[in-house]
XYZ file of N, CA, C and O in Angstrom:
356
model
N -10.203 -7.610 12.782
C -9.642 -6.378 13.309
C -8.490 -5.899 12.437
O -8.302 -4.705 12.265
N -7.729 -6.822 11.871
C -6.597 -6.451 11.033
C -7.025 -5.712 9.771
O -6.353 -4.787 9.328
N -8.152 -6.129 9.205
C -8.632 -5.472 7.989
C -9.058 -4.038 8.287
O -8.798 -3.135 7.495
N -9.666 -3.822 9.433
C -10.088 -2.477 9.818
C -8.881 -1.548 9.971
O -8.883 -0.421 9.468
N -7.843 -2.032 10.628
C -6.614 -1.243 10.785
C -5.983 -0.992 9.430
O -5.512 0.109 9.128
N -6.005 -2.008 8.577
C -5.454 -1.905 7.231
C -6.173 -0.812 6.438
O -5.540 0.004 5.773
N -7.502 -0.765 6.522
C -8.282 0.248 5.814
C -8.025 1.652 6.368
O -7.906 2.613 5.607
N -7.933 1.763 7.682
C -7.708 3.079 8.296
C -6.323 3.606 7.939
O -6.178 4.762 7.500
N -5.294 2.772 8.096
C -3.935 3.212 7.785
C -3.794 3.469 6.286
O -3.165 4.454 5.873
N -4.393 2.622 5.453
C -4.368 2.848 4.003
C -5.048 4.154 3.624
O -4.566 4.886 2.761
N -6.160 4.465 4.286
C -6.861 5.726 4.018
C -6.036 6.931 4.415
O -5.982 7.934 3.692
N -5.361 6.834 5.549
C -4.524 7.958 5.999
C -3.332 8.143 5.069
O -3.003 9.272 4.680
N -2.689 7.048 4.679
C -1.548 7.143 3.767
C -1.988 7.693 2.414
O -1.324 8.548 1.835
N -3.124 7.228 1.903
C -3.646 7.747 0.632
C -3.991 9.218 0.726
O -3.742 9.988 -0.206
N -4.548 9.638 1.861
C -4.897 11.048 2.049
C -3.649 11.924 2.097
O -3.602 12.967 1.447
N -2.633 11.491 2.846
C -1.387 12.266 2.932
C -0.711 12.340 1.569
O -0.226 13.400 1.151
N -0.707 11.227 0.834
C -0.114 11.233 -0.509
C -0.875 12.175 -1.437
O -0.267 12.892 -2.238
N -2.208 12.198 -1.327
C -2.983 13.098 -2.194
C -2.760 14.561 -1.812
O -2.809 15.441 -2.678
N -2.498 14.842 -0.539
C -2.151 16.207 -0.142
C -0.802 16.613 -0.718
O -0.630 17.739 -1.202
N 0.159 15.701 -0.669
C 1.495 15.987 -1.202
C 1.438 16.198 -2.716
O 2.071 17.110 -3.248
N 0.664 15.380 -3.411
C 0.571 15.463 -4.872
C -0.499 16.459 -5.338
O -0.717 16.607 -6.527
N -1.169 17.122 -4.409
C -2.194 18.129 -4.700
C -3.344 17.574 -5.535
O -3.850 18.215 -6.442
N -3.768 16.344 -5.212
C -4.931 15.738 -5.869
C -6.051 15.480 -4.876
O -6.979 14.737 -5.173
N -5.969 16.103 -3.706
C -6.942 15.832 -2.648
C -8.350 16.255 -3.037
O -9.322 15.613 -2.652
N -8.492 17.315 -3.803
C -9.819 17.794 -4.183
C -10.494 16.838 -5.167
O -11.710 16.824 -5.277
N -9.714 16.014 -5.853
C -10.258 15.094 -6.853
C -10.624 13.744 -6.252
O -11.280 12.948 -6.890
N -10.181 13.469 -5.041
C -10.348 12.148 -4.441
C -11.288 12.200 -3.242
O -11.326 13.171 -2.520
N -11.980 11.125 -3.041
C -12.799 10.976 -1.854
C -12.184 9.957 -0.913
O -11.055 9.503 -1.117
N -12.915 9.592 0.101
C -12.422 8.647 1.101
C -12.107 7.285 0.485
O -11.044 6.716 0.726
N -12.998 6.783 -0.342
C -12.805 5.466 -0.946
C -11.553 5.434 -1.812
O -10.759 4.494 -1.740
N -11.353 6.452 -2.628
C -10.177 6.493 -3.497
C -8.896 6.674 -2.690
O -7.853 6.120 -3.041
N -8.956 7.410 -1.581
C -7.790 7.533 -0.713
C -7.395 6.181 -0.132
O -6.206 5.860 -0.042
N -8.383 5.367 0.269
C -8.095 4.040 0.803
C -7.467 3.162 -0.275
O -6.464 2.478 -0.028
N -8.014 3.191 -1.467
C -7.488 2.387 -2.573
C -6.056 2.807 -2.895
O -5.172 1.958 -3.060
N -5.810 4.117 -2.975
C -4.464 4.619 -3.271
C -3.489 4.203 -2.174
O -2.357 3.800 -2.452
N -3.923 4.259 -0.922
C -3.057 3.869 0.185
C -2.696 2.395 0.156
O -1.545 2.023 0.375
N -3.658 1.543 -0.133
C -3.412 0.104 -0.146
C -2.552 -0.291 -1.349
O -1.571 -1.021 -1.209
N -2.903 0.200 -2.532
C -2.096 -0.118 -3.714
C -0.715 0.512 -3.589
O 0.293 -0.085 -3.964
N -0.663 1.720 -3.037
C 0.624 2.366 -2.806
C 1.499 1.591 -1.847
O 2.726 1.552 -1.992
N 0.889 0.927 -0.861
C 1.657 0.099 0.070
C 2.276 -1.090 -0.654
O 3.422 -1.459 -0.385
N 1.534 -1.680 -1.590
C 2.105 -2.769 -2.380
C 3.273 -2.273 -3.227
O 4.318 -2.914 -3.300
N 3.100 -1.127 -3.871
C 4.174 -0.556 -4.693
C 5.368 -0.201 -3.824
O 6.521 -0.478 -4.184
N 5.121 0.407 -2.675
C 6.208 0.767 -1.763
C 6.949 -0.451 -1.249
O 8.176 -0.441 -1.123
N 6.217 -1.511 -0.944
C 6.853 -2.747 -0.508
C 7.705 -3.366 -1.601
O 8.795 -3.869 -1.351
N 7.211 -3.299 -2.819
C 7.967 -3.827 -3.951
C 9.232 -3.003 -4.182
O 10.313 -3.560 -4.356
N 9.088 -1.663 -4.168
C 10.262 -0.803 -4.348
C 11.252 -0.964 -3.194
O 12.462 -0.984 -3.407
N 10.728 -1.080 -1.976
C 11.589 -1.289 -0.813
C 12.330 -2.613 -0.885
O 13.486 -2.703 -0.469
N 11.687 -3.624 -1.415
C 12.342 -4.921 -1.586
C 13.449 -4.872 -2.622
O 14.461 -5.551 -2.493
N 13.253 -4.043 -3.653
C 14.286 -3.914 -4.684
C 15.557 -3.264 -4.157
O 16.654 -3.656 -4.529
N 15.387 -2.261 -3.318
C 16.552 -1.537 -2.804
C 16.954 -1.997 -1.408
O 17.912 -1.482 -0.841
N 16.238 -2.961 -0.833
C 16.593 -3.533 0.454
C 16.246 -2.681 1.662
O 16.913 -2.743 2.680
N 15.174 -1.881 1.570
C 14.790 -1.013 2.681
C 13.742 -1.610 3.605
O 13.374 -0.994 4.586
N 13.217 -2.740 3.295
C 12.240 -3.347 4.197
C 10.865 -3.456 3.588
O 10.656 -3.177 2.412
N 9.911 -3.842 4.428
C 8.561 -4.123 3.980
C 7.645 -2.924 4.006
O 8.064 -1.779 4.119
N 6.368 -3.237 3.913
C 5.329 -2.214 3.895
C 4.260 -2.592 4.903
O 4.384 -3.579 5.612
N 3.205 -1.822 4.963
C 2.144 -2.102 5.929
C 1.363 -3.350 5.571
O 0.748 -3.958 6.427
N 1.361 -3.752 4.303
C 0.623 -4.945 3.892
C 1.263 -6.224 4.419
O 0.600 -7.233 4.552
N 2.552 -6.184 4.710
C 3.229 -7.368 5.252
C 3.263 -7.341 6.776
O 4.001 -8.093 7.389
N 2.501 -6.452 7.382
C 2.427 -6.376 8.833
C 3.521 -5.535 9.461
O 3.715 -5.555 10.657
N 4.242 -4.782 8.665
C 5.342 -3.951 9.159
C 4.800 -2.552 9.447
O 4.780 -1.700 8.574
N 4.382 -2.316 10.679
C 3.849 -1.010 11.042
C 4.911 -0.131 11.686
O 4.625 0.683 12.539
N 6.153 -0.304 11.260
C 7.230 0.556 11.736
C 7.231 1.850 10.937
O 6.503 1.989 9.945
N 8.044 2.784 11.342
C 8.124 4.053 10.627
C 8.633 3.852 9.204
O 8.141 4.474 8.268
N 9.594 2.952 9.015
C 10.104 2.709 7.659
C 9.041 2.053 6.785
O 8.926 2.361 5.598
N 8.230 1.157 7.369
C 7.151 0.533 6.608
C 6.092 1.539 6.192
O 5.592 1.515 5.072
N 5.751 2.442 7.101
C 4.772 3.484 6.771
C 5.321 4.450 5.724
O 4.599 4.862 4.810
N 6.600 4.802 5.834
C 7.202 5.706 4.845
C 7.294 5.055 3.472
O 7.063 5.717 2.453
N 7.618 3.753 3.422
C 7.670 3.073 2.129
C 6.277 2.996 1.510
O 6.131 3.125 0.300
N 5.260 2.805 2.331
C 3.888 2.799 1.821
C 3.503 4.170 1.285
O 2.851 4.284 0.246
N 3.928 5.229 1.976
C 3.661 6.592 1.514
C 4.373 6.873 0.200
O 3.792 7.447 -0.720
N 5.616 6.437 0.094
C 6.370 6.622 -1.158
C 5.679 5.885 -2.294
O 5.551 6.416 -3.410
N 5.204 4.680 -2.038
C 4.483 3.925 -3.060
C 3.205 4.618 -3.496
O 2.870 4.648 -4.677
N 2.474 5.207 -2.550
C 1.244 5.928 -2.886
C 1.555 7.178 -3.701
O 0.822 7.514 -4.640
N 2.649 7.856 -3.380
C 3.047 9.040 -4.146
C 3.440 8.637 -5.562
O 3.069 9.309 -6.533
N 4.170 7.528 -5.700
C 4.541 7.035 -7.029
C 3.289 6.683 -7.826
O 3.183 7.024 -9.014
N 2.325 6.035 -7.189
C 1.075 5.686 -7.870
C 0.347 6.931 -8.363
O -0.095 6.986 -9.516
N 0.231 7.950 -7.513
C -0.446 9.185 -7.930
C 0.328 9.906 -9.018
O -0.272 10.525 -9.904
N 1.650 9.841 -8.994
C 2.452 10.465 -10.046
C 2.211 9.774 -11.384
O 2.089 10.443 -12.425
N 2.100 8.453 -11.378
C 1.825 7.715 -12.615
C 0.428 8.046 -13.132
O 0.238 8.274 -14.331
N -0.543 8.102 -12.233
C -1.917 8.457 -12.643
C -1.956 9.865 -13.219
O -2.588 10.108 -14.256
N -1.269 10.814 -12.585
C -1.238 12.187 -13.090
C -0.548 12.268 -14.450
O -0.946 13.071 -15.295
N 0.470 11.443 -14.673
C 1.149 11.430 -15.957
C 0.205 11.000 -17.079
O 0.184 11.605 -18.153
N -0.626 9.998 -16.807
C -1.572 9.542 -17.826
C -2.747 10.511 -17.989
O -3.289 10.636 -19.070
N -3.134 11.202 -16.936
C -4.232 12.165 -17.039
C -3.849 13.367 -17.877
O -4.688 13.948 -18.550
N -2.611 13.772 -17.819
C -2.166 14.945 -18.589
C -2.249 14.696 -20.081
O -2.455 15.620 -20.849
N -2.081 13.454 -20.494
C -2.123 13.139 -21.922
C -3.530 13.125 -22.477
O -3.729 13.174 -23.670
N -4.528 13.102 -21.602
C -5.916 13.061 -22.021
C -6.425 14.442 -22.384
O -6.091 15.436 -21.761
N -7.261 14.518 -23.403
C -7.869 15.776 -23.788
C -8.924 16.128 -22.765
O -9.761 15.297 -22.401
N -8.920 17.363 -22.309
C -9.881 17.793 -21.268
C -11.112 18.366 -21.860
O -11.273 18.958 -22.774
């Protein structure tokens, strides 16, 4: 049951991050889930550096944990967009 919740919350966080970064048209459901889960790891790592708390991957389903996961997903999409711009279209 935990994995199912993890996938659903990761998908929602990835979707919201893609809406904020305006990459929603380029991503599907699977990529939104991946971005949400990896973003949660990045958010947890960044939150640990500045002392703001955990992420959804550590079982922290508080508002701060969800926000740190969202910030991590936004950072991930920003890094991906930075590398995409350097590519010839």
